[in-house]
Coordinates of C-alpha atoms and ligand atoms in Angstrom, one line a residue:
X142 CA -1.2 -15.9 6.8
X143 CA -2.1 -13.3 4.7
X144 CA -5.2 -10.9 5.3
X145 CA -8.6 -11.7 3.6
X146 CA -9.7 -8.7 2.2
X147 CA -12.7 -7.0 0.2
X148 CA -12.0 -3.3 -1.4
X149 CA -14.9 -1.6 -2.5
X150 CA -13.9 0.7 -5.0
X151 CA -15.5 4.0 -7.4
X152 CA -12.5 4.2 -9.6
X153 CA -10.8 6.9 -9.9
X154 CA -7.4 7.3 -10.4
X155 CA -6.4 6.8 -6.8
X156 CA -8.7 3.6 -6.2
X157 CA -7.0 2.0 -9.2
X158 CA -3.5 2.9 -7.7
X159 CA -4.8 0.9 -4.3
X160 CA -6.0 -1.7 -6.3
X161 CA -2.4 -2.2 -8.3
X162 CA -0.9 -2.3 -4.8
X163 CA -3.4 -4.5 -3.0
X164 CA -3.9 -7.1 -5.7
X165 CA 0.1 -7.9 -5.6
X166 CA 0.6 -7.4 -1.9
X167 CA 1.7 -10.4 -0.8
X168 CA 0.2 -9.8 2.9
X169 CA -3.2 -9.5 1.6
X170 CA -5.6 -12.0 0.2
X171 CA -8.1 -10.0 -2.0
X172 CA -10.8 -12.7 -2.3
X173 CA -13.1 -9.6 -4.0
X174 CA -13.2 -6.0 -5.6
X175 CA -16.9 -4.7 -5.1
X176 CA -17.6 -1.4 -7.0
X177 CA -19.3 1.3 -6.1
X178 CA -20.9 4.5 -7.8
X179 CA -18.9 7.9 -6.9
X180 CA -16.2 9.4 -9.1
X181 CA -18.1 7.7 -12.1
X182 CA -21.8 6.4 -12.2
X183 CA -22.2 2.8 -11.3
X184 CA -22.1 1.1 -14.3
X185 CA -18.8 2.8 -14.9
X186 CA -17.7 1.9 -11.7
X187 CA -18.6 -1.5 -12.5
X188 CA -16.8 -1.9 -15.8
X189 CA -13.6 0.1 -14.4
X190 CA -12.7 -2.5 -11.6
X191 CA -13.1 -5.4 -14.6
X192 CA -11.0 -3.4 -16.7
X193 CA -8.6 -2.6 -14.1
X194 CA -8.5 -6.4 -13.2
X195 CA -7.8 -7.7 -16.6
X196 CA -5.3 -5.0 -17.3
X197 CA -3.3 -6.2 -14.0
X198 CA -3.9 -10.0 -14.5
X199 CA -3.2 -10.2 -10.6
X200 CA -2.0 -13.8 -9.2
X201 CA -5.2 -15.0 -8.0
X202 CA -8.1 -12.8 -9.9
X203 CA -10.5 -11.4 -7.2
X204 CA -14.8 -12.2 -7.3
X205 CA -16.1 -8.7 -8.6
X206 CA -19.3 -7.4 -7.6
X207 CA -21.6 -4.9 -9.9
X208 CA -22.4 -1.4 -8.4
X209 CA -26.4 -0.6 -8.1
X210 CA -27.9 2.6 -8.5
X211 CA -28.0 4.1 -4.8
X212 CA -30.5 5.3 -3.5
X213 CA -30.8 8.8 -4.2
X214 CA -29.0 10.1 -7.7
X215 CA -24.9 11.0 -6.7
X216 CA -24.7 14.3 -6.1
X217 CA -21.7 15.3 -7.3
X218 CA -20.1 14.9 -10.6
X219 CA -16.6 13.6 -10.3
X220 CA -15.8 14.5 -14.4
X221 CA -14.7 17.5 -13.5
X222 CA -11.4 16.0 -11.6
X223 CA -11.8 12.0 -13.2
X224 CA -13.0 12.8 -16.9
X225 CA -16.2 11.1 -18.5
X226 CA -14.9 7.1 -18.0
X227 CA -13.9 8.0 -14.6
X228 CA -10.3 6.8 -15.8
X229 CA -9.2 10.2 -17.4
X230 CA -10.7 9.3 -20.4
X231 CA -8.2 5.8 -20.7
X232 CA -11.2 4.0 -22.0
X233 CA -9.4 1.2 -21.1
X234 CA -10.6 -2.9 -22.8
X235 CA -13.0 -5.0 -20.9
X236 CA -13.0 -8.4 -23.0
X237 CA -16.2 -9.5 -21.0
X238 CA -17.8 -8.1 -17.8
X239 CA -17.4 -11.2 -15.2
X240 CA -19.7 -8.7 -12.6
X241 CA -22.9 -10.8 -12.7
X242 CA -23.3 -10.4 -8.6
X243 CA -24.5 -7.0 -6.7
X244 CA -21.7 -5.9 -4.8
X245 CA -23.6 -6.1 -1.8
X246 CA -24.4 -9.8 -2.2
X247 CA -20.9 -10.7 -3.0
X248 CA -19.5 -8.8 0.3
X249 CA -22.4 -10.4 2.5
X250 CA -21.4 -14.0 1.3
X251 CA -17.9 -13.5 1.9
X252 CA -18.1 -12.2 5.6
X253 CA -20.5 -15.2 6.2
X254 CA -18.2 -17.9 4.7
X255 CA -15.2 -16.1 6.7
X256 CA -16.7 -14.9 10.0
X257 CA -14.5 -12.5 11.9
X258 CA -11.8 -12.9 8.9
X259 CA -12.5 -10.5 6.1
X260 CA -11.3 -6.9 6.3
X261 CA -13.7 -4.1 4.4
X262 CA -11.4 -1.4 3.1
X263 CA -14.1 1.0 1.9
X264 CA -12.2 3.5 -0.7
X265 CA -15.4 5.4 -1.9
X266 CA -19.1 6.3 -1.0
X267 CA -20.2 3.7 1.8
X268 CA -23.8 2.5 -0.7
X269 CA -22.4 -1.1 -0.4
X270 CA -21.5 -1.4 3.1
X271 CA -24.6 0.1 4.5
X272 CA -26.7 -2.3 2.3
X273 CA -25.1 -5.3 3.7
X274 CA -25.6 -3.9 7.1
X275 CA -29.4 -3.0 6.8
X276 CA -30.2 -6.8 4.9
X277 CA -28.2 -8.6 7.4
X278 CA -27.7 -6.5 10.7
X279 CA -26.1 -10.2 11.8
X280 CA -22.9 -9.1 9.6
X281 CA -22.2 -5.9 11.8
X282 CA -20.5 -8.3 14.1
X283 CA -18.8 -10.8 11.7
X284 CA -16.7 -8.8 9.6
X285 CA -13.9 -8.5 10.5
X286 CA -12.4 -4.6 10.5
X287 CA -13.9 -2.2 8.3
X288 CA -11.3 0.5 7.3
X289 CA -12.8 3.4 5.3
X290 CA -11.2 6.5 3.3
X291 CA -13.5 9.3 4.4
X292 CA -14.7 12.5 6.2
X293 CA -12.8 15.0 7.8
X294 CA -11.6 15.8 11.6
X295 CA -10.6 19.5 11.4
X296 CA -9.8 20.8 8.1
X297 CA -12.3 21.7 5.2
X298 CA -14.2 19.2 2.8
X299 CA -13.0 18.6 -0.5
X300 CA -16.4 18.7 -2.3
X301 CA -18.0 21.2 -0.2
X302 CA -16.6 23.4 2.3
X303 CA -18.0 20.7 4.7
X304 CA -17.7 17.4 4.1
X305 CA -15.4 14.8 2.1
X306 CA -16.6 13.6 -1.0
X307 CA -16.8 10.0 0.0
X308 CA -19.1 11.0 2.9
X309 CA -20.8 13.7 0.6
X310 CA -21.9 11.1 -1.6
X311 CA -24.0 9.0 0.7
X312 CA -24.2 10.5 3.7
X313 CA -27.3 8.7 4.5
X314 CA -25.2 5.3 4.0
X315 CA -22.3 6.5 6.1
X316 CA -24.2 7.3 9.3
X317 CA -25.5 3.7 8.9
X318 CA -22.0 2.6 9.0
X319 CA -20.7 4.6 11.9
X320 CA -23.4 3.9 13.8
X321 CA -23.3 0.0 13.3
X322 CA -21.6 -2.0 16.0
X323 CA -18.9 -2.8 13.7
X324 CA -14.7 -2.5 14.5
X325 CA -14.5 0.5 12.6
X326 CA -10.9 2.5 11.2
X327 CA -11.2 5.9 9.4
X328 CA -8.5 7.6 7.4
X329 CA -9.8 10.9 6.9
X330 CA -8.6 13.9 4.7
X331 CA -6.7 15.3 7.5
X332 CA -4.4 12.8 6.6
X333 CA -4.5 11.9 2.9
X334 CA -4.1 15.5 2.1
X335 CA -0.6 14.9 3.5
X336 CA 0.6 12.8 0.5
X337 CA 0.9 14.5 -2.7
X338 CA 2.6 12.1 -5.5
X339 CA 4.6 14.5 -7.2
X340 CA 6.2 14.3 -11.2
X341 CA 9.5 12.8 -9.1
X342 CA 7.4 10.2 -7.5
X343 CA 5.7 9.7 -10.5
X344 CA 8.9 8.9 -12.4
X345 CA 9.8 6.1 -9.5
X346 CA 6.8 4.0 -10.8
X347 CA 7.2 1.3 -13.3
X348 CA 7.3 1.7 -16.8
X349 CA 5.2 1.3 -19.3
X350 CA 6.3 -1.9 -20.3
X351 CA 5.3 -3.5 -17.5
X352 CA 1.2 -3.9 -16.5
X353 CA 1.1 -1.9 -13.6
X354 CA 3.3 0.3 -15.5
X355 CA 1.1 0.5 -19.0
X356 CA -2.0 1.3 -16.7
X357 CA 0.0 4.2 -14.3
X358 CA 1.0 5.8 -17.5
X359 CA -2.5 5.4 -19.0
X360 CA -4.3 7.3 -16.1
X361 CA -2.4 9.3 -14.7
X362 CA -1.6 12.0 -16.9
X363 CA -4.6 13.2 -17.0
X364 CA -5.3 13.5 -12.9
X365 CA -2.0 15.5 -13.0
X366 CA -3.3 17.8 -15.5
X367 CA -6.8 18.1 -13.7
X368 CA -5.0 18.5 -10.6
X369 CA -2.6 21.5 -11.8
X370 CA -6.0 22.9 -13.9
X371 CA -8.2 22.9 -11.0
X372 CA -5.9 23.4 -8.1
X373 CA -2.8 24.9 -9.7
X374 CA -1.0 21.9 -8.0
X375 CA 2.0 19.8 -9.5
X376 CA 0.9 16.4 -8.0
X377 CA -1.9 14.3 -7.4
X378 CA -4.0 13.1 -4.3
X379 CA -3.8 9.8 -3.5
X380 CA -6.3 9.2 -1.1
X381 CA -7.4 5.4 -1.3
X382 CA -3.5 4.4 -1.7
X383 CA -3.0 6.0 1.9
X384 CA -6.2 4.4 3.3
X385 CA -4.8 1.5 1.4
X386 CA -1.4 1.8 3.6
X387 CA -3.7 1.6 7.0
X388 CA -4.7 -1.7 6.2
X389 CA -1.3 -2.6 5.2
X390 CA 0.9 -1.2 7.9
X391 CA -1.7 0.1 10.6
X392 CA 1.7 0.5 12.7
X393 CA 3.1 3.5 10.5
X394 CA -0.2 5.8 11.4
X395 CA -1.5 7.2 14.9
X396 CA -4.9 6.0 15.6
X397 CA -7.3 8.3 18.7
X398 CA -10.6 6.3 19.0
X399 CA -13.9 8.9 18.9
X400 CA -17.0 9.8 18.3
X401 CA -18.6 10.3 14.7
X402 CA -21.8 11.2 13.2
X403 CA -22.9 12.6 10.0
X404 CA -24.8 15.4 9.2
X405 CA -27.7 14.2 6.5
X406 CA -29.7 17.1 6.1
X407 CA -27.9 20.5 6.4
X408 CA -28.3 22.9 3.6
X409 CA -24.7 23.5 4.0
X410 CA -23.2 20.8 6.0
X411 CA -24.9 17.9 4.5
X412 CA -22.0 15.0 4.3
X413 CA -20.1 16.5 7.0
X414 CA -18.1 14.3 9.9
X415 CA -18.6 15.5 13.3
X416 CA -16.7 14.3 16.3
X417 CA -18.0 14.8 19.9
X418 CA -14.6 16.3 21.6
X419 CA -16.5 18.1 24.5
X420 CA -14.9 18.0 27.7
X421 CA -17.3 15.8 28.9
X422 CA -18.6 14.3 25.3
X423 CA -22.1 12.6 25.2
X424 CA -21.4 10.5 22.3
X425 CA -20.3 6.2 22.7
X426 CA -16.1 6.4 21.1
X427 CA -18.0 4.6 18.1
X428 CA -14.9 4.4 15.5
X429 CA -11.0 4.8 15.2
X430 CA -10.1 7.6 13.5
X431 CA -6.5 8.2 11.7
X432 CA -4.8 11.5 13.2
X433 CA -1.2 11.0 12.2
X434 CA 1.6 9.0 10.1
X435 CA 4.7 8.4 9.2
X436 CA 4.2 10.0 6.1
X437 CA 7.9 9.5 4.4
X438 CA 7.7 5.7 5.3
X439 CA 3.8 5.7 3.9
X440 CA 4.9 7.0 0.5
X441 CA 8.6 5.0 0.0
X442 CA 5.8 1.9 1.2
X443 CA 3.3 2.9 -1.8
X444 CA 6.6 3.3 -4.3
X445 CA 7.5 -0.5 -2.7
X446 CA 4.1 -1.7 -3.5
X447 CA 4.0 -1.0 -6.6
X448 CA 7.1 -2.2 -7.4
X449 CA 6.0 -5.6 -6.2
X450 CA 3.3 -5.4 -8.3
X451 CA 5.9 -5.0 -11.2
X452 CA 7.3 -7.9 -11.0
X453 CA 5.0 -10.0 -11.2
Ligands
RIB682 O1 -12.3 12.4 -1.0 C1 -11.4 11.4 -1.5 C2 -12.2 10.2 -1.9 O2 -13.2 10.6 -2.9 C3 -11.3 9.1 -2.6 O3 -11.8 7.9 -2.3 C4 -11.5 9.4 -4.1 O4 -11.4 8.3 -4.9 C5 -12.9 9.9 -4.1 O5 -13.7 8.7 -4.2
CA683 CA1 -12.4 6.3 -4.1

């Protein structure tokens, strides 16, 4: 039976390879793709998952739900690494926007028409999730798993020298979400930093000829020059497509269950992840947390997956 399951989405180039992976995987059913504001502003965000939809023409098309404005402007400006569309300036067609539902109402109605059936896989800022929470503390205990791309264990952040951009964005949001009573699965940077899709993987993925294919090559190009101008590296990040993997094949990653927090008001440390690893640690083990995988069988999975979605 294949796994109900909502992604909620800021795309960027890596959500967008998740979401050509997860909308063909035939062990997932992706009843919707709720966007959120992070790499690009809302309303972008909004208009990319359309896009991204109609560009893929999946099996069975997914409900998608509009990004609001959070709550306090985004504090970071993901141009600099996503260009102005948050797409690498693809500017790709929408024929209409479909979105007519906030993202937080179409999550909430889905977990209370599935109780205990519908897996979260939260892939940027964690807006959404902590609204459905706060309106309806009742949900905390009916979704079913929320798995989240986020924070960091040991190493540095990736938008400050403290926290994860994810995190960073809504850090307010976040501790909402860790705290909530929720079955909870992290897949922090310690671990997506691990997979770097390199010009050889790049040439494995389908051609342009194909959807998934005309889209890859439409995007991508640009993250691999931001990448090499901003970080001097030859490859991309791909973050949400590891996270991605977690839900897919939990079995291929090393899971330590601890406990989180997030800082919401440090000068410097606003956004970061802290874990409670004292000897004798005063915190409730609160979440799941991600500290290893097989990373060869992660990527050759990715490759796999969107292959799949190139056939169809
Ligand atoms: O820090 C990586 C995360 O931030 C990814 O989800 C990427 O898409 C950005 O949202
Ligand atoms: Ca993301």
């Amino acid at each position: 039976m294949p796994k109900k399951v909502i992604l909620d989405v800021d795309p960027g180039f890596d959500d967008a390879i998740a979401l050509c992976i997860a909308l063909f995987e035939p062990t997932l059913d992706v009843i919707a793709v709720t966007s959120v504001g992070g790499n690009c502003p809302p309303d972008q965000a909004t208009r990319n998952v359309q896009a991204i939809v109609e560009q893929l023409d999946p099996p069975r098309w997914p409900r998608i739900g509009a990004a609001s404005p959070p709550d306090c402007p985004l504090p970071a400006d993901g141009r600099y690494q996503f260009g102005e569309d948050g797409l690498g300036g693809a500017n790709l067609d929408v024929a209409e926007l479909r979105a007519r539902h906030p993202s937080e109402k179409v999550i909430a109605d889905a977990v209370r028409a599935e109780p205990n059936s519908v897996t979260i896989i939260a892939l940027g800022p964690l807006t959404n999730i902590a609204r459905v929470f706060q309106r309806d503390p009742e949900l905390t205990s009916l979704v079913g798993e929320l798995v989240m791309m986020g924070g960091t264990i040991d190493g540095p952040g990736n938008i400050t020298p403290a926290a994860e951009f994810n995190i960073y964005c809504d850090p307010e949001a976040a501790r909402t979400v860790f705290l909530s009573p929720s079955t909870k699965t992290l897949i922090p940077l310690d671990v997506t930093n691990q997979v770097i899709l390199s010009f050889d993987l790049f040439n494995r993925l389908p051609d342009a000829s194909t959807n998934v294919g005309k889209l890859l090559h439409a995007i991508l190009p640009p993250a691999f020059r931001a990448y090499r101008q901003r970080f001097g590296l030859e490859g991309i990040h791909v973050h949400d497509s590891v996270a991605l993997m977690a839900a897919i094949h939990p079995e291929l990653f090393t899971m330590r269950e601890m406990a989180v927090d997030v800082e919401t008001v440090g000068e410097l440390t606003r956004g970061a992840t802290i874990f409670d690893r004292r000897r004798v640690p005063a915190w409730r083990h609160n979440i799941a947390v991600a500290t290893g995988m097989d990373k060869a069988t992660v990527i050759e999975a990715m490759i796999a997956g969107l292959a799949t979605a190139a056939k169809r």
